[in-house]
mmCIF file of C-alpha atoms and ligand atoms in Angstrom:
data_model
loop_
_atom_site.group_PDB
_atom_site.id
_atom_site.type_symbol
_atom_site.label_atom_id
_atom_site.label_comp_id
_atom_site.label_asym_id
_atom_site.label_seq_id
_atom_site.Cartn_x
_atom_site.Cartn_y
_atom_site.Cartn_z
ATOM 1 C CA UNK E 1 19.670 7.400 -16.164
ATOM 2 C CA UNK E 2 17.181 6.472 -13.458
ATOM 3 C CA UNK E 3 17.590 8.771 -10.485
ATOM 4 C CA UNK E 4 17.562 5.911 -7.923
ATOM 5 C CA UNK E 5 20.129 3.731 -9.713
ATOM 6 C CA UNK E 6 22.173 3.502 -6.477
ATOM 7 C CA UNK E 7 19.167 2.174 -4.582
ATOM 8 C CA UNK E 8 17.015 3.652 -1.837
ATOM 9 C CA UNK E 9 16.726 3.123 1.882
ATOM 10 C CA UNK E 10 13.434 2.159 3.443
ATOM 11 C CA UNK E 11 12.293 0.899 6.800
ATOM 12 C CA UNK E 12 8.647 0.480 7.772
ATOM 13 C CA UNK E 13 8.189 1.853 11.274
ATOM 14 C CA UNK E 14 5.044 -0.293 11.521
ATOM 15 C CA UNK E 15 3.284 1.726 14.159
ATOM 16 C CA UNK E 16 2.556 4.873 12.188
ATOM 17 C CA UNK E 17 0.093 3.386 9.649
ATOM 18 C CA UNK E 18 0.011 6.646 7.663
ATOM 19 C CA UNK E 19 -0.129 4.633 4.464
ATOM 20 C CA UNK E 20 -3.450 3.071 5.531
ATOM 21 C CA UNK E 21 -5.250 6.283 6.436
ATOM 22 C CA UNK E 22 -5.196 10.055 6.306
ATOM 23 C CA UNK E 23 -6.358 10.843 2.796
ATOM 24 C CA UNK E 24 -8.946 9.581 0.342
ATOM 25 C CA UNK E 25 -7.568 6.826 -1.860
ATOM 26 C CA UNK E 26 -7.980 3.379 -3.289
ATOM 27 C CA UNK E 27 -6.676 -0.073 -2.433
ATOM 28 C CA UNK E 28 -7.350 -2.118 -5.535
ATOM 29 C CA UNK E 29 -7.979 -5.837 -5.369
ATOM 30 C CA UNK E 30 -7.337 -8.534 -7.937
ATOM 31 C CA UNK E 31 -9.704 -11.503 -8.321
ATOM 32 C CA UNK E 32 -7.145 -13.692 -6.559
ATOM 33 C CA UNK E 33 -6.907 -11.294 -3.633
ATOM 34 C CA UNK E 34 -10.699 -11.151 -3.318
ATOM 35 C CA UNK E 35 -10.714 -14.923 -3.137
ATOM 36 C CA UNK E 36 -7.855 -15.083 -0.608
ATOM 37 C CA UNK E 37 -9.329 -12.522 1.756
ATOM 38 C CA UNK E 38 -12.818 -14.077 1.538
ATOM 39 C CA UNK E 39 -11.277 -17.427 2.445
ATOM 40 C CA UNK E 40 -9.319 -15.793 5.266
ATOM 41 C CA UNK E 41 -12.606 -14.590 6.787
ATOM 42 C CA UNK E 42 -14.381 -17.818 5.826
ATOM 43 C CA UNK E 43 -17.124 -15.896 4.064
ATOM 44 C CA UNK E 44 -18.392 -16.005 0.511
ATOM 45 C CA UNK E 45 -16.891 -13.726 -2.102
ATOM 46 C CA UNK E 46 -20.288 -12.063 -2.425
ATOM 47 C CA UNK E 47 -20.431 -11.248 1.295
ATOM 48 C CA UNK E 48 -16.850 -10.025 1.264
ATOM 49 C CA UNK E 49 -17.481 -7.762 -1.715
ATOM 50 C CA UNK E 50 -20.624 -6.305 -0.155
ATOM 51 C CA UNK E 51 -19.155 -5.733 3.271
ATOM 52 C CA UNK E 52 -15.629 -4.556 2.546
ATOM 53 C CA UNK E 53 -15.357 -3.273 -1.013
ATOM 54 C CA UNK E 54 -16.663 -0.666 -3.399
ATOM 55 C CA UNK E 55 -16.707 -0.424 -7.149
ATOM 56 C CA UNK E 56 -14.579 2.529 -8.272
ATOM 57 C CA UNK E 57 -13.438 3.932 -11.579
ATOM 58 C CA UNK E 58 -10.534 1.556 -12.153
ATOM 59 C CA UNK E 59 -11.792 -1.566 -10.415
ATOM 60 C CA UNK E 60 -12.722 -2.844 -6.989
ATOM 61 C CA UNK E 61 -11.238 -1.103 -3.973
ATOM 62 C CA UNK E 62 -11.417 -1.695 -0.233
ATOM 63 C CA UNK E 63 -13.831 0.576 1.590
ATOM 64 C CA UNK E 64 -12.526 3.338 3.797
ATOM 65 C CA UNK E 65 -13.987 5.334 6.630
ATOM 66 C CA UNK E 66 -15.422 8.397 4.945
ATOM 67 C CA UNK E 67 -14.558 10.632 7.907
ATOM 68 C CA UNK E 68 -10.925 9.794 8.687
ATOM 69 C CA UNK E 69 -10.114 7.721 5.566
ATOM 70 C CA UNK E 70 -8.945 4.701 7.573
ATOM 71 C CA UNK E 71 -8.847 1.570 5.445
ATOM 72 C CA UNK E 72 -11.660 -0.744 6.557
ATOM 73 C CA UNK E 73 -9.037 -3.218 7.777
ATOM 74 C CA UNK E 74 -7.078 -0.789 9.903
ATOM 75 C CA UNK E 75 -7.671 -1.393 13.589
ATOM 76 C CA UNK E 76 -5.607 0.136 16.407
ATOM 77 C CA UNK E 77 -2.954 1.027 13.816
ATOM 78 C CA UNK E 78 -2.650 -2.590 12.717
ATOM 79 C CA UNK E 79 -3.755 -4.313 9.540
ATOM 80 C CA UNK E 80 -6.337 -7.012 10.283
ATOM 81 C CA UNK E 81 -5.450 -8.888 7.108
ATOM 82 C CA UNK E 82 -1.701 -8.347 7.200
ATOM 83 C CA UNK E 83 -0.762 -11.780 5.869
ATOM 84 C CA UNK E 84 -3.337 -11.494 3.099
ATOM 85 C CA UNK E 85 -2.952 -7.796 2.355
ATOM 86 C CA UNK E 86 -3.186 -6.831 -1.308
ATOM 87 C CA UNK E 87 -0.138 -6.488 -3.530
ATOM 88 C CA UNK E 88 -0.643 -2.746 -3.556
ATOM 89 C CA UNK E 89 0.036 -2.662 0.198
ATOM 90 C CA UNK E 90 2.904 -5.163 0.027
ATOM 91 C CA UNK E 91 4.752 -3.216 -2.645
ATOM 92 C CA UNK E 92 4.620 0.162 -0.925
ATOM 93 C CA UNK E 93 6.665 2.391 -1.308
ATOM 94 C CA UNK E 94 7.822 0.990 -4.660
ATOM 95 C CA UNK E 95 5.053 2.587 -6.656
ATOM 96 C CA UNK E 96 5.664 4.303 -9.966
ATOM 97 C CA UNK E 97 4.025 7.455 -8.627
ATOM 98 C CA UNK E 98 6.505 7.625 -5.740
ATOM 99 C CA UNK E 99 9.515 6.917 -7.930
ATOM 100 C CA UNK E 100 8.709 9.093 -10.895
ATOM 101 C CA UNK E 101 11.112 11.846 -9.825
ATOM 102 C CA UNK E 102 13.238 12.743 -6.807
ATOM 103 C CA UNK E 103 10.645 15.384 -6.021
ATOM 104 C CA UNK E 104 7.864 12.765 -6.001
ATOM 105 C CA UNK E 105 9.948 10.678 -3.583
ATOM 106 C CA UNK E 106 10.593 13.694 -1.362
ATOM 107 C CA UNK E 107 6.869 14.503 -1.345
ATOM 108 C CA UNK E 108 6.038 10.941 -0.293
ATOM 109 C CA UNK E 109 8.347 11.351 2.691
ATOM 110 C CA UNK E 110 5.832 13.750 4.196
ATOM 111 C CA UNK E 111 3.471 10.790 4.644
ATOM 112 C CA UNK E 112 5.893 7.939 5.221
ATOM 113 C CA UNK E 113 8.706 8.481 7.744
ATOM 114 C CA UNK E 114 10.328 5.227 6.618
ATOM 115 C CA UNK E 115 11.541 6.539 3.261
ATOM 116 C CA UNK E 116 15.298 7.232 3.337
ATOM 117 C CA UNK E 117 15.340 6.145 6.984
ATOM 118 C CA UNK E 118 18.956 5.975 8.215
ATOM 119 C CA UNK E 119 18.376 2.510 9.693
ATOM 120 C CA UNK E 120 16.495 1.334 6.627
ATOM 121 C CA UNK E 121 17.635 -1.461 4.400
ATOM 122 C CA UNK E 122 19.288 -0.248 1.216
ATOM 123 C CA UNK E 123 17.160 -1.664 -1.601
ATOM 124 C CA UNK E 124 19.130 -2.062 -4.794
ATOM 125 C CA UNK E 125 17.860 -0.748 -8.103
ATOM 126 C CA UNK E 126 17.118 -4.356 -9.150
ATOM 127 C CA UNK E 127 15.108 -5.069 -6.003
ATOM 128 C CA UNK E 128 13.100 -1.892 -6.470
ATOM 129 C CA UNK E 129 12.374 -2.717 -10.099
ATOM 130 C CA UNK E 130 11.251 -6.220 -9.130
ATOM 131 C CA UNK E 131 8.658 -4.785 -6.747
ATOM 132 C CA UNK E 132 7.694 -1.814 -8.873
ATOM 133 C CA UNK E 133 3.962 -1.402 -8.921
ATOM 134 C CA UNK E 134 1.548 0.743 -10.902
ATOM 135 C CA UNK E 135 -0.740 1.191 -7.966
ATOM 136 C CA UNK E 136 -2.227 4.533 -7.202
ATOM 137 C CA UNK E 137 -2.182 6.184 -3.800
ATOM 138 C CA UNK E 138 -3.816 4.338 -0.923
HETATM 139 S S1 SF4 C 201 3.643 5.127 6.339
HETATM 140 FE FE1 SF4 C 201 5.629 4.141 5.989
HETATM 141 S S2 SF4 C 201 6.507 3.801 8.018
HETATM 142 FE FE2 SF4 C 201 4.320 4.222 8.293
HETATM 143 S S3 SF4 C 201 3.368 2.176 8.334
HETATM 144 FE FE3 SF4 C 201 3.291 2.924 6.203
HETATM 145 S S4 SF4 C 201 5.141 2.091 5.219
HETATM 146 FE FE4 SF4 C 201 5.429 1.942 7.441
HETATM 147 S S1 SF4 C 202 -5.279 -3.704 3.702
HETATM 148 FE FE1 SF4 C 202 -4.039 -3.448 5.529
HETATM 149 S S2 SF4 C 202 -2.035 -2.701 4.795
HETATM 150 FE FE2 SF4 C 202 -3.547 -2.361 3.152
HETATM 151 S S3 SF4 C 202 -4.319 -0.281 3.463
HETATM 152 FE FE3 SF4 C 202 -5.702 -1.674 4.536
HETATM 153 S S4 SF4 C 202 -4.953 -1.738 6.646
HETATM 154 FE FE4 SF4 C 202 -3.288 -0.910 5.346
#
């Protein structure tokens, strides 16, 4: 039986932005997302890839500040591409890594104060499964 069969509460507190900074990680992009974000900035895909991305082991990831690990699109604790943000960002915290075990979920709470938040929406098992993503840590 899946440990979160009764659902989980979550509320993004928006202003903490811990999930966009704080530790080395990857934000992977699909071809469609590369196209969308390039269009959003009205630049060519080539320029977008050069300026904002890096080739990593499992694909293409957004660049991050190598000192504080801020995502390249994090500015004043806000996402500059919020409406076009990659699926990996949209599906947080419903990542397989976070949901593997109760312990994994508890560990993720150290970084995200919105997990199990008392005012959070209760996401049903079905809703969680619908959003479930393979993505690795940001
Ligand atoms: S770490 Fe959690 S609460 Fe903070 S911005 Fe990210 S999702 Fe929201
Ligand atoms: S793209 Fe936006 S939401 Fe995703 S990690 Fe970067 S700043 Fe955060």
